[in-house]
Coordinates of C-alpha atoms in Angstrom, one line a residue:
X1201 CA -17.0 -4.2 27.8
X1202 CA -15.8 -3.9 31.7
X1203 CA -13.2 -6.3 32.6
X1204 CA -15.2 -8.5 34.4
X1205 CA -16.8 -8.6 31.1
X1206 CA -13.7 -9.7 29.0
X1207 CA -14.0 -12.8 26.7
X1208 CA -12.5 -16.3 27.9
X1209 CA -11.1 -16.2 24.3
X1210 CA -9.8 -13.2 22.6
X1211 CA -9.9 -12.3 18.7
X1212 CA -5.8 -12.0 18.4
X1213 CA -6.3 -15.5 20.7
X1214 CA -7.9 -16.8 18.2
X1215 CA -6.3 -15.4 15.3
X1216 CA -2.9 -16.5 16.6
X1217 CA -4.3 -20.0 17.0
X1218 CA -4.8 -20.0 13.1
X1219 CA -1.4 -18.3 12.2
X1220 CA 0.2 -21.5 14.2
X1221 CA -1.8 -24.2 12.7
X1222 CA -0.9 -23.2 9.4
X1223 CA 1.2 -25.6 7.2
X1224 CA 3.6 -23.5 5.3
X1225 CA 4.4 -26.9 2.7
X1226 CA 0.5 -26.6 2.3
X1227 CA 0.1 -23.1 0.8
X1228 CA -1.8 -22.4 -2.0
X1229 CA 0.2 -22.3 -5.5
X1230 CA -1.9 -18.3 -6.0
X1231 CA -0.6 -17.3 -2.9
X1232 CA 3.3 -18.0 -3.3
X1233 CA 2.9 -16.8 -6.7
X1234 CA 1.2 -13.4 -5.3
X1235 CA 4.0 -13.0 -2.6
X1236 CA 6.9 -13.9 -5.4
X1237 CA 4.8 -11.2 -7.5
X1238 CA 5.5 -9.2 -4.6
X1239 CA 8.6 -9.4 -3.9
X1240 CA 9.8 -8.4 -7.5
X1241 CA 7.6 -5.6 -7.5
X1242 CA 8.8 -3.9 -3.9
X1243 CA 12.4 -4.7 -5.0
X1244 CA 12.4 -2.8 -8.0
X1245 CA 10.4 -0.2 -6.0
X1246 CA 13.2 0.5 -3.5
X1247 CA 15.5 0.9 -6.2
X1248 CA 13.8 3.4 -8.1
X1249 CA 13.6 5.6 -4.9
X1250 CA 17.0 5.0 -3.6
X1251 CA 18.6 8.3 -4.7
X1252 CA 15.2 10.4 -3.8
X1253 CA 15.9 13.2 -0.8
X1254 CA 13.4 11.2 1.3
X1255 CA 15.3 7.7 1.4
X1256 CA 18.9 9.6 1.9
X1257 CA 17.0 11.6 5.0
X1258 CA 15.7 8.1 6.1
X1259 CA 19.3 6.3 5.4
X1260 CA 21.0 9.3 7.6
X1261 CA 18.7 9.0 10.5
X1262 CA 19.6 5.3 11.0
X1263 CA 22.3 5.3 13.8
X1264 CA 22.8 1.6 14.4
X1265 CA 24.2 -0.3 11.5
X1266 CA 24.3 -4.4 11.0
X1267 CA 24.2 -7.4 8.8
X1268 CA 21.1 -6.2 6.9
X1269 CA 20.0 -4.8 3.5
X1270 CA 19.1 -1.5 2.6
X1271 CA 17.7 -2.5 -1.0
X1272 CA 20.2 0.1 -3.2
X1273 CA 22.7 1.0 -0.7
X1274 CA 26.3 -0.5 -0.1
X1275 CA 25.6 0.6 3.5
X1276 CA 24.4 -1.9 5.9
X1277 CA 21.8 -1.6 8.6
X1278 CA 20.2 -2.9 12.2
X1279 CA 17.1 -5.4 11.1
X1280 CA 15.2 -2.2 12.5
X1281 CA 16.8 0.4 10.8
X1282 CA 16.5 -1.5 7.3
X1283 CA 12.7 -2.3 7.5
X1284 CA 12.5 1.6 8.4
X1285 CA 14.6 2.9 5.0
X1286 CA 13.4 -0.3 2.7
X1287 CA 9.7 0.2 3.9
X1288 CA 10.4 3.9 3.3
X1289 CA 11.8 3.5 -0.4
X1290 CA 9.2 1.3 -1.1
X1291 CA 6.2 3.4 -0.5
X1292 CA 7.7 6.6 -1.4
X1293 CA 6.9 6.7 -4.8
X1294 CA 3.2 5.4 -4.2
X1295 CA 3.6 2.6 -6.8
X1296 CA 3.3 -0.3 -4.7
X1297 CA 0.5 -2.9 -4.3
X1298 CA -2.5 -2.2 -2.8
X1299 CA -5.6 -4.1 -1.2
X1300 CA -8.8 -2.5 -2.8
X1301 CA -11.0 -4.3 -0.4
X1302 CA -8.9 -1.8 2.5
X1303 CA -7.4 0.4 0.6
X1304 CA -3.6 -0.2 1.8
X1305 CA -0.5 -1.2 0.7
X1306 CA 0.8 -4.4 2.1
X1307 CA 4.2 -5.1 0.3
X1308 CA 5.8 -2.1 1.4
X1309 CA 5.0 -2.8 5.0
X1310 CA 5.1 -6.5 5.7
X1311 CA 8.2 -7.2 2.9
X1312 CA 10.5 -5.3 4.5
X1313 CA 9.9 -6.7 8.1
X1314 CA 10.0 -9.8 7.8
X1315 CA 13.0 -10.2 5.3
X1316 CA 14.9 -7.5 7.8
X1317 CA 14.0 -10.7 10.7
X1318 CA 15.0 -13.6 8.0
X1319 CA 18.6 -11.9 7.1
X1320 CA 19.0 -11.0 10.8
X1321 CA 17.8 -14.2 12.5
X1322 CA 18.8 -16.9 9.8
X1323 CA 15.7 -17.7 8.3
X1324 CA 15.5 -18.9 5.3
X1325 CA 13.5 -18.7 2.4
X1326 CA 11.0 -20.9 3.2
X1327 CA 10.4 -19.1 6.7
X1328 CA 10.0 -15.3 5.0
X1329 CA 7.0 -17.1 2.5
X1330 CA 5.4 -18.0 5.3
X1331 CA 6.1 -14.7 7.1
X1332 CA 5.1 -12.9 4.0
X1333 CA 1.7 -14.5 3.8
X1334 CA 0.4 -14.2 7.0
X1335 CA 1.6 -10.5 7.7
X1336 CA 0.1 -9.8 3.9
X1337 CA -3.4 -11.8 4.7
X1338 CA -3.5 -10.0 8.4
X1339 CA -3.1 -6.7 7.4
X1340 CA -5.5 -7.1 4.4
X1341 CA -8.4 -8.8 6.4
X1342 CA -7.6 -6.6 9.5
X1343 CA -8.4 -3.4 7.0
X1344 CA -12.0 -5.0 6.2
X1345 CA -13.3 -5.2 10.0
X1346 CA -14.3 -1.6 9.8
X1347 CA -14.1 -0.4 6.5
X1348 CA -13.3 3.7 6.2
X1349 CA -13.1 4.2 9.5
X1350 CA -9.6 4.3 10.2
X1351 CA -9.7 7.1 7.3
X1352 CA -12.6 9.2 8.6
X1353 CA -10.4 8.9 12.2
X1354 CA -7.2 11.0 10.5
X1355 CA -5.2 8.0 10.3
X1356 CA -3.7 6.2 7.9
X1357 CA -4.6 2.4 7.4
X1358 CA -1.4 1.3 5.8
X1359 CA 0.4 2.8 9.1
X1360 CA -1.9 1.3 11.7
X1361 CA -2.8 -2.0 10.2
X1362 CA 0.7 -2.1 8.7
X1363 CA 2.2 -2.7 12.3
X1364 CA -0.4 -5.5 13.3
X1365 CA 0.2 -7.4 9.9
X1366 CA 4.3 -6.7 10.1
X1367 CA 3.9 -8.2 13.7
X1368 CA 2.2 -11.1 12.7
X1369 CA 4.3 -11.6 9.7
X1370 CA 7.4 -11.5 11.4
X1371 CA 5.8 -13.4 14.4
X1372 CA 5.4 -16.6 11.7
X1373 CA 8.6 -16.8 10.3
X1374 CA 10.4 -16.7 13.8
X1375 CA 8.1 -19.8 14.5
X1376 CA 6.5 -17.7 17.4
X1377 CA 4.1 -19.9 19.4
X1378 CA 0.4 -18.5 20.1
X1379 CA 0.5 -16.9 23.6
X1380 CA 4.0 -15.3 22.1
X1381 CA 2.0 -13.9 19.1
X1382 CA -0.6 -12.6 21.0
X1383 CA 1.5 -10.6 23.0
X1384 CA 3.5 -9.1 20.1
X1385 CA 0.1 -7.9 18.6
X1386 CA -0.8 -6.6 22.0
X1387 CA 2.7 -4.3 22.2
X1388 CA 2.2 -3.6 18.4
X1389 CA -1.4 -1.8 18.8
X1390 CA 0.8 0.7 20.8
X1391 CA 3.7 0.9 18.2
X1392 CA 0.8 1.5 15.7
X1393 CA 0.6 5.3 14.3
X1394 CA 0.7 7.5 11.2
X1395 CA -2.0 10.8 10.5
X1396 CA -2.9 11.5 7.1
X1397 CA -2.2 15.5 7.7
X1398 CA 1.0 15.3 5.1
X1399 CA -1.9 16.0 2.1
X1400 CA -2.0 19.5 3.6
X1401 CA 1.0 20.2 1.8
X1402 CA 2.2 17.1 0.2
X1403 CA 5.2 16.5 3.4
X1404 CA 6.9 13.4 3.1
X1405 CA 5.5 11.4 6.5
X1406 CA 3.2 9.2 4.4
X1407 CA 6.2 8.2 2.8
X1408 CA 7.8 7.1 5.9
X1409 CA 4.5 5.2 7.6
X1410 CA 5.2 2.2 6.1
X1411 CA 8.7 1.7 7.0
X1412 CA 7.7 3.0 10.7
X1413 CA 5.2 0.1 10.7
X1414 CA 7.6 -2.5 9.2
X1415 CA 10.2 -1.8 12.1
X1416 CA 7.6 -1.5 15.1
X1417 CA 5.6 -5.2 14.3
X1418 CA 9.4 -6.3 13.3
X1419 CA 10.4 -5.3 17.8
X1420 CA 6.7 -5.7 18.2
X1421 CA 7.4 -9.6 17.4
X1422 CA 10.8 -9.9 19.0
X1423 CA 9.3 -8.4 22.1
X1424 CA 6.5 -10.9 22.2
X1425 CA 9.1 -13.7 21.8
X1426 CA 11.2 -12.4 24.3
X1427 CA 7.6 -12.4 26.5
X1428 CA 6.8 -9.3 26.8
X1429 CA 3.5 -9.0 27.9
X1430 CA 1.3 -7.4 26.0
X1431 CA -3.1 -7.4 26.2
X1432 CA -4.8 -9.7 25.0
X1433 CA -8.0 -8.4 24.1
X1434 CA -6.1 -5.2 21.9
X1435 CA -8.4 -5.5 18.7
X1436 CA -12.1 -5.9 20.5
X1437 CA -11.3 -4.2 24.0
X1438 CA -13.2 -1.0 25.2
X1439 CA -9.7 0.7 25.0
X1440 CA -8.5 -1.5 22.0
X1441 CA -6.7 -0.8 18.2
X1442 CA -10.2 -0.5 16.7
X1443 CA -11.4 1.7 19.3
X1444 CA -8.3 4.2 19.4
X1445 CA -7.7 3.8 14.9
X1446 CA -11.2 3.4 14.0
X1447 CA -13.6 5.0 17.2
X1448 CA -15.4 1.9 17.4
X1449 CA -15.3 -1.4 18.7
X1450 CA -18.2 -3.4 17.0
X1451 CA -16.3 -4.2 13.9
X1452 CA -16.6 -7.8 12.1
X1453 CA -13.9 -9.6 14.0
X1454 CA -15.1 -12.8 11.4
X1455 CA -13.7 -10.6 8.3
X1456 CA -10.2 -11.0 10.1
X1457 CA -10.2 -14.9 11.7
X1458 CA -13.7 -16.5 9.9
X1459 CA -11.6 -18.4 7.8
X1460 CA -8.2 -17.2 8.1
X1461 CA -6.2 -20.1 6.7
X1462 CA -9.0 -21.3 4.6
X1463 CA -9.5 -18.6 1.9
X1464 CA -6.8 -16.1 1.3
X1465 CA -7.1 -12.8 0.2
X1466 CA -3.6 -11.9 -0.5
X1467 CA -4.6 -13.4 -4.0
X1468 CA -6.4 -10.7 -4.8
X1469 CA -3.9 -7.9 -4.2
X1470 CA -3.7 -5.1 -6.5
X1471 CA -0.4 -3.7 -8.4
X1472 CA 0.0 -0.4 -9.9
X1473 CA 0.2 0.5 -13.0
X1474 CA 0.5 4.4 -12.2
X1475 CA 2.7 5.8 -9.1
X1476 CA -0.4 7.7 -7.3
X1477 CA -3.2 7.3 -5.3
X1478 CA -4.5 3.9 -5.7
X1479 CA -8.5 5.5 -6.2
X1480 CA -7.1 8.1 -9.0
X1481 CA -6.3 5.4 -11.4
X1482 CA -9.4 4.6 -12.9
X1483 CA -10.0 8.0 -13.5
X1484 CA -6.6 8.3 -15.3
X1485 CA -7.8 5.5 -17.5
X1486 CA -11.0 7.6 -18.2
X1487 CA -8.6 10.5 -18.9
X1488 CA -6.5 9.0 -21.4
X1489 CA -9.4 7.8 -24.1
X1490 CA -10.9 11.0 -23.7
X1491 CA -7.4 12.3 -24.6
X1492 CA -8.2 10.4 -27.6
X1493 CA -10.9 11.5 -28.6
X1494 CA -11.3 15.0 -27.5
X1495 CA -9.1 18.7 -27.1
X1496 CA -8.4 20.1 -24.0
X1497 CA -9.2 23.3 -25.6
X1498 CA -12.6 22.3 -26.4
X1499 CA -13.4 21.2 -22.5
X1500 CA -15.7 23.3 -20.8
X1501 CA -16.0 21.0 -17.8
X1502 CA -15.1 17.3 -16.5
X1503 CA -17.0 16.1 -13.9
X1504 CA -16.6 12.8 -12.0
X1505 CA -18.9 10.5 -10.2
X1506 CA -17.4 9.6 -7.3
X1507 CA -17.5 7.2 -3.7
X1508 CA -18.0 10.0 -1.1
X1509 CA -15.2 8.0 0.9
X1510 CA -12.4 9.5 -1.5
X1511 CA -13.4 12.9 -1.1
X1512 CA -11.4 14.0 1.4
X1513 CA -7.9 12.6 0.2
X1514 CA -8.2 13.6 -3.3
X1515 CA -10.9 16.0 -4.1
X1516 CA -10.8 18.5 -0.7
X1517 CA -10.1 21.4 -1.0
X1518 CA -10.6 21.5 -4.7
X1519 CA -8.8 24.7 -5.2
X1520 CA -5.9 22.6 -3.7
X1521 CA -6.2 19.8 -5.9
X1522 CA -6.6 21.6 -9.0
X1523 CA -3.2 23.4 -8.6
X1524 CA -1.2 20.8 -6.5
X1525 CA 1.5 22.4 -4.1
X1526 CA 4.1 20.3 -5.2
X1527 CA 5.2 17.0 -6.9
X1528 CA 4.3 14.6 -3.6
X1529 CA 0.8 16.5 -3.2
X1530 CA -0.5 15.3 -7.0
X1531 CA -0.2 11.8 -6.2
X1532 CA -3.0 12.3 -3.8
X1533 CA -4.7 15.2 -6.4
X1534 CA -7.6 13.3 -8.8
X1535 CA -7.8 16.3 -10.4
X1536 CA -4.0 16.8 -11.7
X1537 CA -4.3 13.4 -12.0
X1538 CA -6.3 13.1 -14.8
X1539 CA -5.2 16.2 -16.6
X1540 CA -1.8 14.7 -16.9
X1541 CA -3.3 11.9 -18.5
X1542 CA -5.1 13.5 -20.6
X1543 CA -2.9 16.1 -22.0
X1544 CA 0.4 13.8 -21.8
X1545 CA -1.0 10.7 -22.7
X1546 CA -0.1 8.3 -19.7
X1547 CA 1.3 8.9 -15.8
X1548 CA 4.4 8.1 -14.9
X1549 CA 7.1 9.1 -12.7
X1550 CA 8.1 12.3 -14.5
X1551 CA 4.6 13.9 -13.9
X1552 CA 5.2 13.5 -10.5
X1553 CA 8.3 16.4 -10.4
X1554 CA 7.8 19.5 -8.7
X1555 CA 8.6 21.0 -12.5
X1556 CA 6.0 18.9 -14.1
X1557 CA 2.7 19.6 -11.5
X1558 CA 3.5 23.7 -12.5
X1559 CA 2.5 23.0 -16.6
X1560 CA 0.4 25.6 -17.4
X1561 CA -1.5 23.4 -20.0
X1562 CA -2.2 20.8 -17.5
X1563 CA -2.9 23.2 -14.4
X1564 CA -5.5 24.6 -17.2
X1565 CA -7.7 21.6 -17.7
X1566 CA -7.2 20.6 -13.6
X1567 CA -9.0 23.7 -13.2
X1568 CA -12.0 22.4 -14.9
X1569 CA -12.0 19.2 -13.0
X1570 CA -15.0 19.0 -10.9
X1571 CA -16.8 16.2 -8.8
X1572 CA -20.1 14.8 -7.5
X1573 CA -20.6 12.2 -5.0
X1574 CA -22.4 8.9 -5.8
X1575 CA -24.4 7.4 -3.3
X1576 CA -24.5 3.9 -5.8
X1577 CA -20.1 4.2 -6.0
X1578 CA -18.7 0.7 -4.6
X1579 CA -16.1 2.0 -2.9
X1580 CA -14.1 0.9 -1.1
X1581 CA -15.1 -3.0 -2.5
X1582 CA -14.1 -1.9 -5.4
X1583 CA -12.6 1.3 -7.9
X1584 CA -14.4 2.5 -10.6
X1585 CA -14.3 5.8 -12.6
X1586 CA -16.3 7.8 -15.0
X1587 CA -16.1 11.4 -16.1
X1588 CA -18.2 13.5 -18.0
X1589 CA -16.5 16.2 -20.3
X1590 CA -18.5 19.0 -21.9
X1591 CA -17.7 20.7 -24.9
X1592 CA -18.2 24.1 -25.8
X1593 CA -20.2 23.2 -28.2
X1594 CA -22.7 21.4 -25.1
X1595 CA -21.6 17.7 -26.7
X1596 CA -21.2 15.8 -23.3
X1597 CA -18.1 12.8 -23.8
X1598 CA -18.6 10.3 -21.1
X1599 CA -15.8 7.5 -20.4
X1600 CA -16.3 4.7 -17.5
X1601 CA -13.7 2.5 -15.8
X1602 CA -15.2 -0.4 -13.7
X1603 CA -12.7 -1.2 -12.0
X1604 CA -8.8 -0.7 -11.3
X1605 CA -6.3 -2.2 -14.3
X1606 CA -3.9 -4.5 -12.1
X1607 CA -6.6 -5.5 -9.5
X1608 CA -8.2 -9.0 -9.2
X1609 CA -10.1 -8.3 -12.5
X1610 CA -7.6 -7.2 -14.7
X1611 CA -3.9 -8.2 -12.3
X1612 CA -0.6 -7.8 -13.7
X1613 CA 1.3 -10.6 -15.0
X1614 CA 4.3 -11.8 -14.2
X1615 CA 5.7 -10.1 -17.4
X1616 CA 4.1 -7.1 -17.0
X1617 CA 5.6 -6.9 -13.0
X1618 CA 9.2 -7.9 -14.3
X1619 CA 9.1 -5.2 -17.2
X1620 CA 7.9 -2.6 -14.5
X1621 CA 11.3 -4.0 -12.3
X1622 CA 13.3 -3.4 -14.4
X1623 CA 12.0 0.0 -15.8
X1624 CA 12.3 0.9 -11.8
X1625 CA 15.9 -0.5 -11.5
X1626 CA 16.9 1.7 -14.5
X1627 CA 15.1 5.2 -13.1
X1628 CA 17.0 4.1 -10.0
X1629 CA 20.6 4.6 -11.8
X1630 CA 21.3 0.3 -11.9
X1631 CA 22.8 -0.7 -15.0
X1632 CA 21.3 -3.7 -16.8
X1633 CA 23.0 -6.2 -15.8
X1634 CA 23.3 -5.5 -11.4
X1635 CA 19.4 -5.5 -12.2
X1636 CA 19.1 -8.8 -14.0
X1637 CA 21.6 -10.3 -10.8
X1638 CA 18.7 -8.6 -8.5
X1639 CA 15.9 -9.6 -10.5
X1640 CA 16.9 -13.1 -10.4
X1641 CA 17.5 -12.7 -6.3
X1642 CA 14.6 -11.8 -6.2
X1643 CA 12.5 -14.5 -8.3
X1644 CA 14.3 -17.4 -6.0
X1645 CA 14.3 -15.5 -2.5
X1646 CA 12.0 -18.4 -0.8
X1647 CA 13.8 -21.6 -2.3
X1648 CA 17.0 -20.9 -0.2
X1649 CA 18.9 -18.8 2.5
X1650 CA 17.4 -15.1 2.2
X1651 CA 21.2 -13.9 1.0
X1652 CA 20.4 -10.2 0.0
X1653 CA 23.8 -9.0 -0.7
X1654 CA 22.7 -8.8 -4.6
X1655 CA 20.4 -6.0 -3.9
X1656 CA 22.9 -3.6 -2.5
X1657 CA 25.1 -1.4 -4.4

């Protein structure tokens, strides 16, 4: 496409179009119940991280401080600097939400921007719903337009996408009008970044993609209202956000505005019932019957069918994943993964300590972990697992997960996302009762002013 080529209407024309005609008093009953879902679940999540190395480093590096909320700390913060640390917390742990149509993770992007714009701008509740919503539904549908490609690229899709959808979000509860939100997701394609080289050695920079993206859509946004200019033709363009993230530019724009508005995806988005890569958690489940019914003495080998798209993440190099090079690196390790589960019986935060990835008994059976690629896998529409253990005896134990516990098919309920709160608010030091006084903050966030003083401390 030259530029005497370029389209009378542009895709983030006509995407911004949509996010303006939306009724916010019209949104559907699933959706404000996923975003309140939400917003407990990221809450509890920054708690449970706020004493972690990672968040004090992030906390630290914030030089300008202000009227808003760092979930956990007494300190105060720029409405930059506190999407930066909240996003940060959020995602460090890997237990947040996730889109299985993308894979990313939404919350710990788009949460933290646009309640970082609400405090600092006067919003109120209903205005961060809203904001919530869209940046959620934008950075879901934007991850579908070319599916795996932003991975196969080096980059990470909840960094990249995370800026677009934290722009947009924070775009619709400041009321920005269309030629305003179209240049904020022009500037925010340029803000956009985030290489998946931390599973190397398990650094902590995925940790800090998502608040990276929640503070560049949250100046993206305040840039475009303040009309800056940015292009107009950033998603489709010969030098555009797909080009640059995903090396292509014939994606299916209709994935991302079709019916944006119309049919929302957000309803569908996955929480976590495990703090580790989103794709390992079926496999876990497989783990954990065979745990049941077998001895890790008596395993010869497990091998797993698997959507070649994962490979790369959590299966190469295997000699990696088998003996993970610290805590951080078995989140993303399939293979420590499910000898954890296996041999301790479920996967929680503990297993996720530098201490616990060196047991000998579970480094035994990772060792006997193996894969194979399956050509019929769904991935990435949907996450499924099955392993195969043989026995020294040559008995072959088979167990198969269709599909990710806490995803559309099997979600979470509200119980089950208030239980996991508060099991976060206790790992993260809060006694009982400042967690029930957050908890309720947090169940009531959009029927007021967004007053966040309740989660500091």
């Amino acid at each position: 496409m030259s530029s005497s080529e370029l389209p009378k209407v542009a895709v983030a024309e006509l995407l911004a179009q949509k996010i303006s005609a939306l009724d916010a008093a019209r949104l559907p009953d699933a959706v404000r119940r996923k975003c309140e879902d939400l917003l407990v679940d990221v809450v509890g999540l920054a708690v449970t991280a706020r004493n972690e190395d990672y968040v004090k480093a992030a906390l630290a590096a914030c030089d300008g401080d202000g009227p808003c909320t760092a979930i956990g700390h007494a300190r105060t913060l720029s409405a930059a600097g506190a999407a930066l640390v909240n996003g940060t917390a959020i995602h460090g742990e890997d237990f947040d939400d996730t889109f299985e149509g993308g894979p990313i993770h939404a919350g710990a992007v788009i949460v933290p921007a646009v309640l970082a714009a609400c405090e600092r701008h006067g919003c109120d509740g209903h205005a961060a719903l809203v904001g919530i919503a869209v940046g959620v539904e934008t950075m879901c549908r934007l991850s579908t337009v070319a599916p795996t490609l932003t991975h196969k690229a080096g980059f990470h899709p909840t960094a990249v996408f995370g800026a677009m959808g934290a722009a947009a979000g924070v775009g619709a509860a400041l009321k920005l009008k269309p030629k305003q939100m179209v240049d904020a997701l022009g500037t925010a394609a340029s803000m956009a970044s985030g290489i998946i080289e931390y599973l190397a050695e398990g650094a902590w920079t995925k940790r800090l993609h998502a608040g990276w993206a929640a503070q560049s859509g949250l100046r993206a946004a305040l840039l475009g209202r303040a009309g800056f200019s940015g292009p107009r033709t950033v998603f489709e363009g010969v030098h555009g956000f797909f080009h640059g993230f995903a090396h292509t530019t014939e994606g299916d724009y209709d994935a991302l505005i079709g019916d944006f508005g119309a049919r929302w995806v957000t309803e569908t988005l996955a929480f976590k019932p495990y703090p580790c890569g989103t794709m390992t958690h079926p496999y876990i489940d497989c783990a954990r019957r065979l745990g049941q019914r077998i001895k890790a003495a008596d395993v010869v080998e497990m091998e797993c069918d698997v959507g070649e798209g994962t490979v790369h993440r959590l299966w190469e190099p295997l000699a990696a994943k088998q003996k993970p090079a610290n805590g951080y690196a078995g989140k993303f390790s399939t293979p420590y993964c499910i000898a954890a589960g296996f041999i301790r019986g479920n996967v929680g935060l503990g297993d996720f300590t530098d201490a616990a990835v060196r047991d000998a008994a579970v480094l035994a059976l990772a060792g006997k972990v193996r894969y194979r690629i399956d050509p019929q896998n769904p991935y990435p529409r949907n996450f499924t697992g099955h392993i195969c253990a043989t026995l020294r005896d040559g008995t072959v134990v088979e167990e198969r997960q269709p599909y990710m516990r806490g995803g559309a098919q099997e979600p979470l309920t509200r119980a089950d996302i208030e239980d996991k709160f508060l099991l976060n608010a206790r790992h993260g030091g809060w006694s009982a009762d400042h967690a029930s006084a957050a908890l309720q903050l947090a169940r009531t966030v959009f029927d007021g002013p967004v007053t966040l003083s309740a989660l500091r401390g």
